[in-house]
PDB file of C-alpha atoms in Angstrom:
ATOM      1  CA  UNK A   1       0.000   0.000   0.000  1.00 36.00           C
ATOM      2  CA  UNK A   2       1.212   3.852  -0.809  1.00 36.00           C
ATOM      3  CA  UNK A   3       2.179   6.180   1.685  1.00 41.00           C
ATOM      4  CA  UNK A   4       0.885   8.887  -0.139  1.00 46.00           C
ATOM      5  CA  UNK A   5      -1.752   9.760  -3.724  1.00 46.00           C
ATOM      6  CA  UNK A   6       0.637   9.387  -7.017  1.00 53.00           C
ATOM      7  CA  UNK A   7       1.020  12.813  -8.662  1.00 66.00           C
ATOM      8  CA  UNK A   8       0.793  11.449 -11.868  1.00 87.00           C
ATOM      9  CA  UNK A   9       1.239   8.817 -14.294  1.00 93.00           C
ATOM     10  CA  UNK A  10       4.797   8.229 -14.986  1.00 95.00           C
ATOM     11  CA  UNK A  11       6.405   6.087 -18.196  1.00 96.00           C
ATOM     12  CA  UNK A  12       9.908   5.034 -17.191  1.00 97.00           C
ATOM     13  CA  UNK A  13      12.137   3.854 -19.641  1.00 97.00           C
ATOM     14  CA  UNK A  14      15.470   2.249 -18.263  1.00 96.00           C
ATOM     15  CA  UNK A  15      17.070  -0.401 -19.809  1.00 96.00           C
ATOM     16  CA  UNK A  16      18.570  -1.851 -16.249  1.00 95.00           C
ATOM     17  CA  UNK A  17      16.453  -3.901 -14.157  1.00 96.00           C
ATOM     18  CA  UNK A  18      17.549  -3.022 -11.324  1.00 95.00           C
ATOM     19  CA  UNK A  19      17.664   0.433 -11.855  1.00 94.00           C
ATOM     20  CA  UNK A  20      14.479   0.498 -13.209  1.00 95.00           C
ATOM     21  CA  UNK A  21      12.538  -1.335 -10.496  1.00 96.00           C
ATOM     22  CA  UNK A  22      14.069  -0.153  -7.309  1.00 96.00           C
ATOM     23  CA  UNK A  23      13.036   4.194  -8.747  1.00 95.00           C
ATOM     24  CA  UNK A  24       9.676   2.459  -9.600  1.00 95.00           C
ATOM     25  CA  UNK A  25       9.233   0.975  -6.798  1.00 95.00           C
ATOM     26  CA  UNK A  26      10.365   3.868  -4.346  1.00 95.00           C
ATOM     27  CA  UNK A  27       8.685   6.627  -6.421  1.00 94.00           C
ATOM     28  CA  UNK A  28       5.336   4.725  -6.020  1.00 92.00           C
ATOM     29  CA  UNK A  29       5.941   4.014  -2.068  1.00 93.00           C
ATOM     30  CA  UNK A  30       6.654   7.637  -1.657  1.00 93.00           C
ATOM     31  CA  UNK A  31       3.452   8.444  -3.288  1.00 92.00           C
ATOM     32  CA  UNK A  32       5.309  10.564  -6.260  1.00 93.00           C
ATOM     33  CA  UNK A  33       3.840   8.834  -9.377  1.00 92.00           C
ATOM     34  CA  UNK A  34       2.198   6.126 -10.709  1.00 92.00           C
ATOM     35  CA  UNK A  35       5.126   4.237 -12.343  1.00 94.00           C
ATOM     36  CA  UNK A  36       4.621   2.230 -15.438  1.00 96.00           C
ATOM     37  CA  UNK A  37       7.856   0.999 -16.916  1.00 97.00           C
ATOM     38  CA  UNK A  38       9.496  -0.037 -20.262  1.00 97.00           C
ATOM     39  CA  UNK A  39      13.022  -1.761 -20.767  1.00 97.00           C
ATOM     40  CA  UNK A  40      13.489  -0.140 -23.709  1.00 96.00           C
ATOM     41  CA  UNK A  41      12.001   2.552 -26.525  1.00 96.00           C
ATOM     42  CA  UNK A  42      10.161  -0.111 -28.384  1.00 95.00           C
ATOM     43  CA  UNK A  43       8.342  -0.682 -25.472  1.00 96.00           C
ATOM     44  CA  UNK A  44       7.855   2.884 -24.539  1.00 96.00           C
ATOM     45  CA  UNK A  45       6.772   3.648 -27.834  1.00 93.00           C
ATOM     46  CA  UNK A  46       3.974   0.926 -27.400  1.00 94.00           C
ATOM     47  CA  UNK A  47       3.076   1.753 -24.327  1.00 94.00           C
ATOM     48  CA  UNK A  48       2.797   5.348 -25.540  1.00 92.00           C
ATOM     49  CA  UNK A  49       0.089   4.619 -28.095  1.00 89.00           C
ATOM     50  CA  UNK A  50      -1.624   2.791 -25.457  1.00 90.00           C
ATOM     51  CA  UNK A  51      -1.833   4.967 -22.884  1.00 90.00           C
ATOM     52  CA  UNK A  52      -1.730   8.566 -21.317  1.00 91.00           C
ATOM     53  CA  UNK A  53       1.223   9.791 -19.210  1.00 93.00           C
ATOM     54  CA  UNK A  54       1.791  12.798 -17.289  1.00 93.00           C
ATOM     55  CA  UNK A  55       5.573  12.355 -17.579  1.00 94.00           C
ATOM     56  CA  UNK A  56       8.210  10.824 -19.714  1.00 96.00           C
ATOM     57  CA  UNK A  57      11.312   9.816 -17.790  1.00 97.00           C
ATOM     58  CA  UNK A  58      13.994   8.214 -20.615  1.00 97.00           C
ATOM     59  CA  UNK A  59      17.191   6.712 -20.558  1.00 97.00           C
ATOM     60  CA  UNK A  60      19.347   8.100 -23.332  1.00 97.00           C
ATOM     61  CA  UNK A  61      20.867   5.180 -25.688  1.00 93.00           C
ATOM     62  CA  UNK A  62      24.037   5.746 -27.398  1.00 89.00           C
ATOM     63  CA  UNK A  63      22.561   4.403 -30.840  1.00 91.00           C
ATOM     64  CA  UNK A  64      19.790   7.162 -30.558  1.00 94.00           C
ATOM     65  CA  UNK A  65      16.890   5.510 -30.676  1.00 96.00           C
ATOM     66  CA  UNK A  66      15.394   7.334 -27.423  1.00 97.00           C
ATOM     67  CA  UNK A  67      15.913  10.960 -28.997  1.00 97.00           C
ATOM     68  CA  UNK A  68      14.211   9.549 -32.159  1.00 97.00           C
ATOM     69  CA  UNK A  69      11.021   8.664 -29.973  1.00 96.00           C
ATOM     70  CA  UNK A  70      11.271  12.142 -28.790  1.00 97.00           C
ATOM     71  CA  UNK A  71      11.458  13.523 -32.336  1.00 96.00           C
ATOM     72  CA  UNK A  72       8.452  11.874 -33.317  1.00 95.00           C
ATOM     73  CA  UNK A  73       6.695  12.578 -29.946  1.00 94.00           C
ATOM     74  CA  UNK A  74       7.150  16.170 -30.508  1.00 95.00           C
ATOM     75  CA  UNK A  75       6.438  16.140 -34.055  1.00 94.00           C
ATOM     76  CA  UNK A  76       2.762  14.920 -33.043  1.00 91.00           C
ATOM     77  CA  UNK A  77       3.605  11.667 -35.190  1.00 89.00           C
ATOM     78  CA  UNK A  78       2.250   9.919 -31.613  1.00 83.00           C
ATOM     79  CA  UNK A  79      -1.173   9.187 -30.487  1.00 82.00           C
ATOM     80  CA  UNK A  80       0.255  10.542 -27.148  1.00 86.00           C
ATOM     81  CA  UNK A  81      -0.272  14.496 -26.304  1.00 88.00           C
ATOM     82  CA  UNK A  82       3.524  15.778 -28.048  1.00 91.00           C
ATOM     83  CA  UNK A  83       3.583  18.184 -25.145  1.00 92.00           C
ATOM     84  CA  UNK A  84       3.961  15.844 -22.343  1.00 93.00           C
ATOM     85  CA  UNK A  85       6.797  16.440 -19.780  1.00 94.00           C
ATOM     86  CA  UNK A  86       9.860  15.020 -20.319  1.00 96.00           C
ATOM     87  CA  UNK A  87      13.341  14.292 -18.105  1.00 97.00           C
ATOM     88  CA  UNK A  88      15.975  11.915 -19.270  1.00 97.00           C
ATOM     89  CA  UNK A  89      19.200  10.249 -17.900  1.00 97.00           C
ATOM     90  CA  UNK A  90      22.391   9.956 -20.233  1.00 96.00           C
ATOM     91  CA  UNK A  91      25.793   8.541 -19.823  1.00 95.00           C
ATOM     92  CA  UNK A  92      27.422  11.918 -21.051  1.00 95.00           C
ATOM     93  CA  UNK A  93      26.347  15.195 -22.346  1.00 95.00           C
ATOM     94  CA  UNK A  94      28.292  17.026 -24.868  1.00 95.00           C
ATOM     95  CA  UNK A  95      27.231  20.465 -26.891  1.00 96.00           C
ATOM     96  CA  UNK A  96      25.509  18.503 -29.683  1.00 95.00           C
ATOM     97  CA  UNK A  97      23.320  16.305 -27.225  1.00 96.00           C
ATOM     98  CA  UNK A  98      22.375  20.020 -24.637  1.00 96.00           C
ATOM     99  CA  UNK A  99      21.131  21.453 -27.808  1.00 97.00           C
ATOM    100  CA  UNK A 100      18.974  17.986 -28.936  1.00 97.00           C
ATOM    101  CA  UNK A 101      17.594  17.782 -26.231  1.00 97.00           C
ATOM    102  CA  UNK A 102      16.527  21.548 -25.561  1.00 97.00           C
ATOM    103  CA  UNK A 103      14.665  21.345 -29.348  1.00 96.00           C
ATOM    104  CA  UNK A 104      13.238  18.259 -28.107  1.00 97.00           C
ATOM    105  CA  UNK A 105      12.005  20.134 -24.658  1.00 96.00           C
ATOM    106  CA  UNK A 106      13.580  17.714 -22.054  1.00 97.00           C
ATOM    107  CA  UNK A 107      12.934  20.025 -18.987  1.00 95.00           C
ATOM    108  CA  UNK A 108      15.779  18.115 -17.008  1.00 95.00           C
ATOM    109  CA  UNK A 109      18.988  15.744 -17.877  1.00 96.00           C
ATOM    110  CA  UNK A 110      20.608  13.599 -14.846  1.00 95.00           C
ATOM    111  CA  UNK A 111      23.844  12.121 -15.536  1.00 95.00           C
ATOM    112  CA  UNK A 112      25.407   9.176 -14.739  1.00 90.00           C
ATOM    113  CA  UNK A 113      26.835   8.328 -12.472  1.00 90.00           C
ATOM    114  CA  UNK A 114      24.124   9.117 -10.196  1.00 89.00           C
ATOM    115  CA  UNK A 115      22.313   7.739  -7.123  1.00 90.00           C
ATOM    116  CA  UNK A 116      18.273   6.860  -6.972  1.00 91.00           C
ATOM    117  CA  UNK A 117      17.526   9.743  -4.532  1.00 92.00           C
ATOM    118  CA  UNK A 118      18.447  11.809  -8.390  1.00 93.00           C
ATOM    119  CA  UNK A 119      16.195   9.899 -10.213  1.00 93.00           C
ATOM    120  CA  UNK A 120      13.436  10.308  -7.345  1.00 94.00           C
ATOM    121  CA  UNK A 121      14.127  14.396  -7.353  1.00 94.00           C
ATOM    122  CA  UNK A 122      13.594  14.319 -10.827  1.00 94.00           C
ATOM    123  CA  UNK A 123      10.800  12.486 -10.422  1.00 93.00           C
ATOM    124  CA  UNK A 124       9.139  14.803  -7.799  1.00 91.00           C
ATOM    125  CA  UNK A 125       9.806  18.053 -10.476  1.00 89.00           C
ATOM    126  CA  UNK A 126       8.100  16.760 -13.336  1.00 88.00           C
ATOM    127  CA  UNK A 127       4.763  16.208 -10.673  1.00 80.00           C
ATOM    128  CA  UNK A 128       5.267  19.607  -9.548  1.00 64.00           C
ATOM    129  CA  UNK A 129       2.929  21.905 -11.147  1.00 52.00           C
ATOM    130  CA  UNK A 130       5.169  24.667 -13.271  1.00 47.00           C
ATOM    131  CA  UNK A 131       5.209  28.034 -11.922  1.00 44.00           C
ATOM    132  CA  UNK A 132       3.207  30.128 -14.307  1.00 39.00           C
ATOM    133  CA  UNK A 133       5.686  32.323 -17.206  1.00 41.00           C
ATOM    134  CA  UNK A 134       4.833  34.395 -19.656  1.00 41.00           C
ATOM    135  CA  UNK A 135       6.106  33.618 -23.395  1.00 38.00           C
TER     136      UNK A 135
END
């Protein structure tokens, strides 16, 4: 049983199972999403057309087949909303993959190495409503 009401409903796509099950299993105890997860953007993609998320959390793959999913999640080519939040995880970060990922509107990148309390903050943001901005 929760401790607490799930913010939202959460895809997470990480391709270890450990990983993947432990920030599942801890964001749902703590009451900070309803976690659904995928072991990889195949699945996600899937899952995607078959249901609504509030949040996208995705592990960036080196042979790019995460930041196409994004592509074509923004582009609208998606049954899912193309405006959905989304955070990702990568292994590295150079110029090139800041500046994908900003077109793509990834709202926050945690690298690795990092601990599950990092994936669980992230987590918590994309729940928390936005502040209000003017564009």
């Amino acid at each position: 049983m929760t401790a607490a009401t799930p913010h939202g409903r959460l895809l997470l796509v990480e391709p270890q199972f450990v990983l993947r099950r432990t920030v599942s299993t801890m964001a749902r105890e703590m009451g900070l999403a309803d976690v659904q997860e995928a072991t990889s953007t195949a699945v996600a993609e899937k899952l995607l057309f078959e249901h609504r998320y509030d949040a996208l959390l995705i592990a960036i793959d080196e042979d790019g087949e995460a930041l196409e999913l994004l592509r074509r999640l923004r582009a609208g080519e998606s049954s899912h909303p193309a405006n959905v939040l989304v955070a990702a995880t990568a292994s590295s970060c150079d110029v090139e993959l800041a500046l994908r990922l900003k077109q793509l509107d990834v709202c926050r990148l945690l690298l690795k190495p990092f601990k599950v309390k990092g994936m669980l903050e992230v987590i918590s943001a994309l729940g928390a409503p936005e502040p209000l901005s003017e564009h």
